[in-house]
Amino acid sequence: VIAVFYNRGLELVSRVNDAGDVEATIDNRRVAAIRLRTDAPSSAYFFNPTTRLRIDVLFDFPLASAELMKEAATIKVQSQVLHVASERDLLRLKRIAKAKRSSPGDAQDIAFLEARRKRSRRARRPVDSR
């Protein structure tokens, strides 16, 4: 999975500042793999410095993985199959993360997901033909 992220220009984040902005990444995929094995974190995130895309990866789920898998989307990237939590579950996970670490990035993600869900609900409502 690390190779997939690095092939797409994403790098493991090694340091963030108090505002949650990325200050340093590990640009070598082998070093990143060793760091993840050695540190055994419950979560990590990858960041593309050019596009500013951030992908959170959970290794120790605060919700049962079987529960998350019920609604997860399956995406194949190259030869790797990835399971991505549903929007509803992502929102739940982000709320848990915000309560634990209070990162500004989590608050922004929550606002984005809530706005997306509201737009989606409005789009599914039947149109009044009066």
PDB file of N, CA and C in Angstrom, residues 42-101:
ATOM      1  N   SER A  42      -1.321   3.872  15.551  1.00  0.00           N
ATOM      2  CA  SER A  42      -2.719   3.480  15.348  1.00  0.00           C
ATOM      3  C   SER A  42      -3.281   4.144  14.093  1.00  0.00           C
ATOM      4  N   SER A  43      -2.638   5.235  13.660  1.00  0.00           N
ATOM      5  CA  SER A  43      -3.030   5.894  12.415  1.00  0.00           C
ATOM      6  C   SER A  43      -1.828   6.656  11.859  1.00  0.00           C
ATOM      7  N   ALA A  44      -1.918   6.985  10.602  1.00  0.00           N
ATOM      8  CA  ALA A  44      -0.870   7.773   9.951  1.00  0.00           C
ATOM      9  C   ALA A  44      -1.540   8.523   8.811  1.00  0.00           C
ATOM     10  N   TYR A  45      -0.843   9.507   8.294  1.00  0.00           N
ATOM     11  CA  TYR A  45      -1.402  10.090   7.089  1.00  0.00           C
ATOM     12  C   TYR A  45      -0.333  10.425   6.083  1.00  0.00           C
ATOM     13  N   PHE A  46      -0.787  10.378   4.858  1.00  0.00           N
ATOM     14  CA  PHE A  46       0.074  10.628   3.717  1.00  0.00           C
ATOM     15  C   PHE A  46      -0.358  11.943   3.090  1.00  0.00           C
ATOM     16  N   PHE A  47       0.596  12.648   2.509  1.00  0.00           N
ATOM     17  CA  PHE A  47       0.351  13.996   2.031  1.00  0.00           C
ATOM     18  C   PHE A  47       1.079  14.201   0.711  1.00  0.00           C
ATOM     19  N   ASN A  48       0.400  14.854  -0.229  1.00  0.00           N
ATOM     20  CA  ASN A  48       1.021  15.227  -1.491  1.00  0.00           C
ATOM     21  C   ASN A  48       1.342  16.710  -1.403  1.00  0.00           C
ATOM     22  N   PRO A  49       2.628  17.070  -1.339  1.00  0.00           N
ATOM     23  CA  PRO A  49       2.989  18.482  -1.177  1.00  0.00           C
ATOM     24  C   PRO A  49       2.552  19.365  -2.340  1.00  0.00           C
ATOM     25  N   THR A  50       2.407  18.798  -3.526  1.00  0.00           N
ATOM     26  CA  THR A  50       2.013  19.583  -4.697  1.00  0.00           C
ATOM     27  C   THR A  50       0.513  19.870  -4.702  1.00  0.00           C
ATOM     28  N   THR A  51      -0.299  18.832  -4.523  1.00  0.00           N
ATOM     29  CA  THR A  51      -1.755  18.998  -4.586  1.00  0.00           C
ATOM     30  C   THR A  51      -2.371  19.292  -3.225  1.00  0.00           C
ATOM     31  N   ARG A  52      -1.594  19.081  -2.137  1.00  0.00           N
ATOM     32  CA  ARG A  52      -2.054  19.262  -0.743  1.00  0.00           C
ATOM     33  C   ARG A  52      -3.086  18.207  -0.341  1.00  0.00           C
ATOM     34  N   LEU A  53      -3.219  17.124  -1.127  1.00  0.00           N
ATOM     35  CA  LEU A  53      -4.120  16.027  -0.791  1.00  0.00           C
ATOM     36  C   LEU A  53      -3.581  15.289   0.421  1.00  0.00           C
ATOM     37  N   ARG A  54      -4.475  14.980   1.345  1.00  0.00           N
ATOM     38  CA  ARG A  54      -4.110  14.250   2.556  1.00  0.00           C
ATOM     39  C   ARG A  54      -4.991  13.008   2.650  1.00  0.00           C
ATOM     40  N   ILE A  55      -4.370  11.867   2.916  1.00  0.00           N
ATOM     41  CA  ILE A  55      -5.109  10.621   3.077  1.00  0.00           C
ATOM     42  C   ILE A  55      -4.786  10.032   4.441  1.00  0.00           C
ATOM     43  N   ASP A  56      -5.801   9.886   5.257  1.00  0.00           N
ATOM     44  CA  ASP A  56      -5.643   9.278   6.578  1.00  0.00           C
ATOM     45  C   ASP A  56      -5.760   7.772   6.453  1.00  0.00           C
ATOM     46  N   VAL A  57      -4.893   7.062   7.148  1.00  0.00           N
ATOM     47  CA  VAL A  57      -4.912   5.601   7.163  1.00  0.00           C
ATOM     48  C   VAL A  57      -5.013   5.157   8.616  1.00  0.00           C
ATOM     49  N   LEU A  58      -6.021   4.336   8.899  1.00  0.00           N
ATOM     50  CA  LEU A  58      -6.212   3.826  10.262  1.00  0.00           C
ATOM     51  C   LEU A  58      -5.732   2.387  10.338  1.00  0.00           C
ATOM     52  N   PHE A  59      -4.929   2.099  11.342  1.00  0.00           N
ATOM     53  CA  PHE A  59      -4.457   0.741  11.567  1.00  0.00           C
ATOM     54  C   PHE A  59      -5.193   0.115  12.746  1.00  0.00           C
ATOM     55  N   ASP A  60      -5.626   0.941  13.672  1.00  0.00           N
ATOM     56  CA  ASP A  60      -6.345   0.493  14.857  1.00  0.00           C
ATOM     57  C   ASP A  60      -7.668   1.256  14.873  1.00  0.00           C
ATOM     58  N   PHE A  61      -8.732   0.607  14.442  1.00  0.00           N
ATOM     59  CA  PHE A  61     -10.006   1.275  14.248  1.00  0.00           C
ATOM     60  C   PHE A  61     -10.720   1.563  15.562  1.00  0.00           C
ATOM     61  N   PRO A  62     -11.188   2.802  15.740  1.00  0.00           N
ATOM     62  CA  PRO A  62     -12.010   3.104  16.914  1.00  0.00           C
ATOM     63  C   PRO A  62     -13.423   2.522  16.769  1.00  0.00           C
ATOM     64  N   LEU A  63     -13.764   2.084  15.567  1.00  0.00           N
ATOM     65  CA  LEU A  63     -15.024   1.394  15.300  1.00  0.00           C
ATOM     66  C   LEU A  63     -14.667   0.005  14.778  1.00  0.00           C
ATOM     67  N   ALA A  64     -15.536  -0.943  14.999  1.00  0.00           N
ATOM     68  CA  ALA A  64     -15.268  -2.306  14.538  1.00  0.00           C
ATOM     69  C   ALA A  64     -15.098  -2.321  13.018  1.00  0.00           C
ATOM     70  N   SER A  65     -14.010  -2.925  12.546  1.00  0.00           N
ATOM     71  CA  SER A  65     -13.760  -2.942  11.104  1.00  0.00           C
ATOM     72  C   SER A  65     -14.862  -3.686  10.348  1.00  0.00           C
ATOM     73  N   ALA A  66     -15.449  -4.706  10.972  1.00  0.00           N
ATOM     74  CA  ALA A  66     -16.547  -5.427  10.309  1.00  0.00           C
ATOM     75  C   ALA A  66     -17.725  -4.486  10.067  1.00  0.00           C
ATOM     76  N   GLU A  67     -17.962  -3.577  10.999  1.00  0.00           N
ATOM     77  CA  GLU A  67     -19.042  -2.587  10.848  1.00  0.00           C
ATOM     78  C   GLU A  67     -18.713  -1.618   9.711  1.00  0.00           C
ATOM     79  N   LEU A  68     -17.461  -1.173   9.640  1.00  0.00           N
ATOM     80  CA  LEU A  68     -17.051  -0.247   8.580  1.00  0.00           C
ATOM     81  C   LEU A  68     -17.117  -0.905   7.202  1.00  0.00           C
ATOM     82  N   MET A  69     -16.795  -2.173   7.139  1.00  0.00           N
ATOM     83  CA  MET A  69     -16.772  -2.892   5.861  1.00  0.00           C
ATOM     84  C   MET A  69     -18.158  -3.066   5.254  1.00  0.00           C
ATOM     85  N   LYS A  70     -19.206  -3.030   6.064  1.00  0.00           N
ATOM     86  CA  LYS A  70     -20.562  -3.221   5.548  1.00  0.00           C
ATOM     87  C   LYS A  70     -20.909  -2.194   4.473  1.00  0.00           C
ATOM     88  N   GLU A  71     -20.459  -0.962   4.673  1.00  0.00           N
ATOM     89  CA  GLU A  71     -20.802   0.110   3.732  1.00  0.00           C
ATOM     90  C   GLU A  71     -19.595   0.645   2.968  1.00  0.00           C
ATOM     91  N   ALA A  72     -18.432   0.047   3.153  1.00  0.00           N
ATOM     92  CA  ALA A  72     -17.214   0.554   2.521  1.00  0.00           C
ATOM     93  C   ALA A  72     -17.234   0.354   1.012  1.00  0.00           C
ATOM     94  N   ALA A  73     -16.619   1.297   0.324  1.00  0.00           N
ATOM     95  CA  ALA A  73     -16.432   1.168  -1.122  1.00  0.00           C
ATOM     96  C   ALA A  73     -15.128   0.418  -1.354  1.00  0.00           C
ATOM     97  N   THR A  74     -15.108  -0.412  -2.372  1.00  0.00           N
ATOM     98  CA  THR A  74     -13.893  -1.138  -2.741  1.00  0.00           C
ATOM     99  C   THR A  74     -13.328  -0.492  -4.001  1.00  0.00           C
ATOM    100  N   ILE A  75     -12.072  -0.099  -3.908  1.00  0.00           N
ATOM    101  CA  ILE A  75     -11.413   0.581  -5.015  1.00  0.00           C
ATOM    102  C   ILE A  75     -10.122  -0.161  -5.331  1.00  0.00           C
ATOM    103  N   LYS A  76      -9.877  -0.383  -6.604  1.00  0.00           N
ATOM    104  CA  LYS A  76      -8.641  -1.044  -7.009  1.00  0.00           C
ATOM    105  C   LYS A  76      -7.716   0.001  -7.623  1.00  0.00           C
ATOM    106  N   VAL A  77      -6.530   0.114  -7.063  1.00  0.00           N
ATOM    107  CA  VAL A  77      -5.511   1.020  -7.569  1.00  0.00           C
ATOM    108  C   VAL A  77      -4.313   0.154  -7.921  1.00  0.00           C
ATOM    109  N   GLN A  78      -3.978   0.144  -9.194  1.00  0.00           N
ATOM    110  CA  GLN A  78      -2.973  -0.779  -9.719  1.00  0.00           C
ATOM    111  C   GLN A  78      -3.412  -2.191  -9.341  1.00  0.00           C
ATOM    112  N   SER A  79      -2.625  -2.909  -8.596  1.00  0.00           N
ATOM    113  CA  SER A  79      -3.042  -4.271  -8.218  1.00  0.00           C
ATOM    114  C   SER A  79      -3.512  -4.342  -6.778  1.00  0.00           C
ATOM    115  N   GLN A  80      -3.586  -3.191  -6.097  1.00  0.00           N
ATOM    116  CA  GLN A  80      -3.983  -3.157  -4.693  1.00  0.00           C
ATOM    117  C   GLN A  80      -5.476  -2.871  -4.559  1.00  0.00           C
ATOM    118  N   VAL A  81      -6.157  -3.632  -3.728  1.00  0.00           N
ATOM    119  CA  VAL A  81      -7.563  -3.387  -3.429  1.00  0.00           C
ATOM    120  C   VAL A  81      -7.624  -2.636  -2.107  1.00  0.00           C
ATOM    121  N   LEU A  82      -8.261  -1.471  -2.135  1.00  0.00           N
ATOM    122  CA  LEU A  82      -8.410  -0.644  -0.943  1.00  0.00           C
ATOM    123  C   LEU A  82      -9.880  -0.555  -0.573  1.00  0.00           C
ATOM    124  N   HIS A  83     -10.151  -0.557   0.713  1.00  0.00           N
ATOM    125  CA  HIS A  83     -11.511  -0.396   1.207  1.00  0.00           C
ATOM    126  C   HIS A  83     -11.602   0.988   1.849  1.00  0.00           C
ATOM    127  N   VAL A  84     -12.533   1.784   1.355  1.00  0.00           N
ATOM    128  CA  VAL A  84     -12.697   3.156   1.825  1.00  0.00           C
ATOM    129  C   VAL A  84     -14.023   3.254   2.567  1.00  0.00           C
ATOM    130  N   ALA A  85     -13.966   3.766   3.781  1.00  0.00           N
ATOM    131  CA  ALA A  85     -15.165   3.882   4.597  1.00  0.00           C
ATOM    132  C   ALA A  85     -16.201   4.765   3.910  1.00  0.00           C
ATOM    133  N   SER A  86     -17.470   4.494   4.170  1.00  0.00           N
ATOM    134  CA  SER A  86     -18.555   5.300   3.604  1.00  0.00           C
ATOM    135  C   SER A  86     -18.477   6.719   4.159  1.00  0.00           C
ATOM    136  N   GLU A  87     -19.147   7.648   3.487  1.00  0.00           N
ATOM    137  CA  GLU A  87     -19.168   9.033   3.960  1.00  0.00           C
ATOM    138  C   GLU A  87     -19.686   9.133   5.390  1.00  0.00           C
ATOM    139  N   ARG A  88     -20.749   8.398   5.672  1.00  0.00           N
ATOM    140  CA  ARG A  88     -21.331   8.419   7.023  1.00  0.00           C
ATOM    141  C   ARG A  88     -20.314   7.936   8.056  1.00  0.00           C
ATOM    142  N   ASP A  89     -19.608   6.856   7.733  1.00  0.00           N
ATOM    143  CA  ASP A  89     -18.607   6.324   8.653  1.00  0.00           C
ATOM    144  C   ASP A  89     -17.386   7.231   8.741  1.00  0.00           C
ATOM    145  N   LEU A  90     -16.999   7.851   7.623  1.00  0.00           N
ATOM    146  CA  LEU A  90     -15.891   8.806   7.663  1.00  0.00           C
ATOM    147  C   LEU A  90     -16.210   9.955   8.608  1.00  0.00           C
ATOM    148  N   LEU A  91     -17.441  10.421   8.559  1.00  0.00           N
ATOM    149  CA  LEU A  91     -17.863  11.496   9.442  1.00  0.00           C
ATOM    150  C   LEU A  91     -17.781  11.052  10.908  1.00  0.00           C
ATOM    151  N   ARG A  92     -18.242   9.841  11.193  1.00  0.00           N
ATOM    152  CA  ARG A  92     -18.144   9.303  12.554  1.00  0.00           C
ATOM    153  C   ARG A  92     -16.691   9.212  13.010  1.00  0.00           C
ATOM    154  N   LEU A  93     -15.825   8.705  12.124  1.00  0.00           N
ATOM    155  CA  LEU A  93     -14.410   8.568  12.459  1.00  0.00           C
ATOM    156  C   LEU A  93     -13.753   9.927  12.683  1.00  0.00           C
ATOM    157  N   LYS A  94     -14.097  10.902  11.858  1.00  0.00           N
ATOM    158  CA  LYS A  94     -13.526  12.245  12.011  1.00  0.00           C
ATOM    159  C   LYS A  94     -13.966  12.884  13.328  1.00  0.00           C
ATOM    160  N   ARG A  95     -15.211  12.662  13.715  1.00  0.00           N
ATOM    161  CA  ARG A  95     -15.679  13.203  15.005  1.00  0.00           C
ATOM    162  C   ARG A  95     -14.924  12.568  16.172  1.00  0.00           C
ATOM    163  N   ILE A  96     -14.660  11.275  16.075  1.00  0.00           N
ATOM    164  CA  ILE A  96     -13.872  10.592  17.106  1.00  0.00           C
ATOM    165  C   ILE A  96     -12.453  11.158  17.142  1.00  0.00           C
ATOM    166  N   ALA A  97     -11.851  11.323  15.953  1.00  0.00           N
ATOM    167  CA  ALA A  97     -10.490  11.857  15.874  1.00  0.00           C
ATOM    168  C   ALA A  97     -10.415  13.263  16.448  1.00  0.00           C
ATOM    169  N   LYS A  98     -11.402  14.089  16.119  1.00  0.00           N
ATOM    170  CA  LYS A  98     -11.402  15.474  16.623  1.00  0.00           C
ATOM    171  C   LYS A  98     -11.500  15.499  18.141  1.00  0.00           C
ATOM    172  N   ALA A  99     -12.305  14.621  18.709  1.00  0.00           N
ATOM    173  CA  ALA A  99     -12.443  14.562  20.167  1.00  0.00           C
ATOM    174  C   ALA A  99     -11.139  14.126  20.833  1.00  0.00           C
ATOM    175  N   LYS A 100     -10.370  13.275  20.154  1.00  0.00           N
ATOM    176  CA  LYS A 100      -9.121  12.765  20.739  1.00  0.00           C
ATOM    177  C   LYS A 100      -7.951  13.721  20.564  1.00  0.00           C
ATOM    178  N   ARG A 101      -7.852  14.370  19.376  1.00  0.00           N
ATOM    179  CA  ARG A 101      -6.652  15.166  19.113  1.00  0.00           C
ATOM    180  C   ARG A 101      -6.927  16.628  18.805  1.00  0.00           C
TER     181      ARG A 101
END
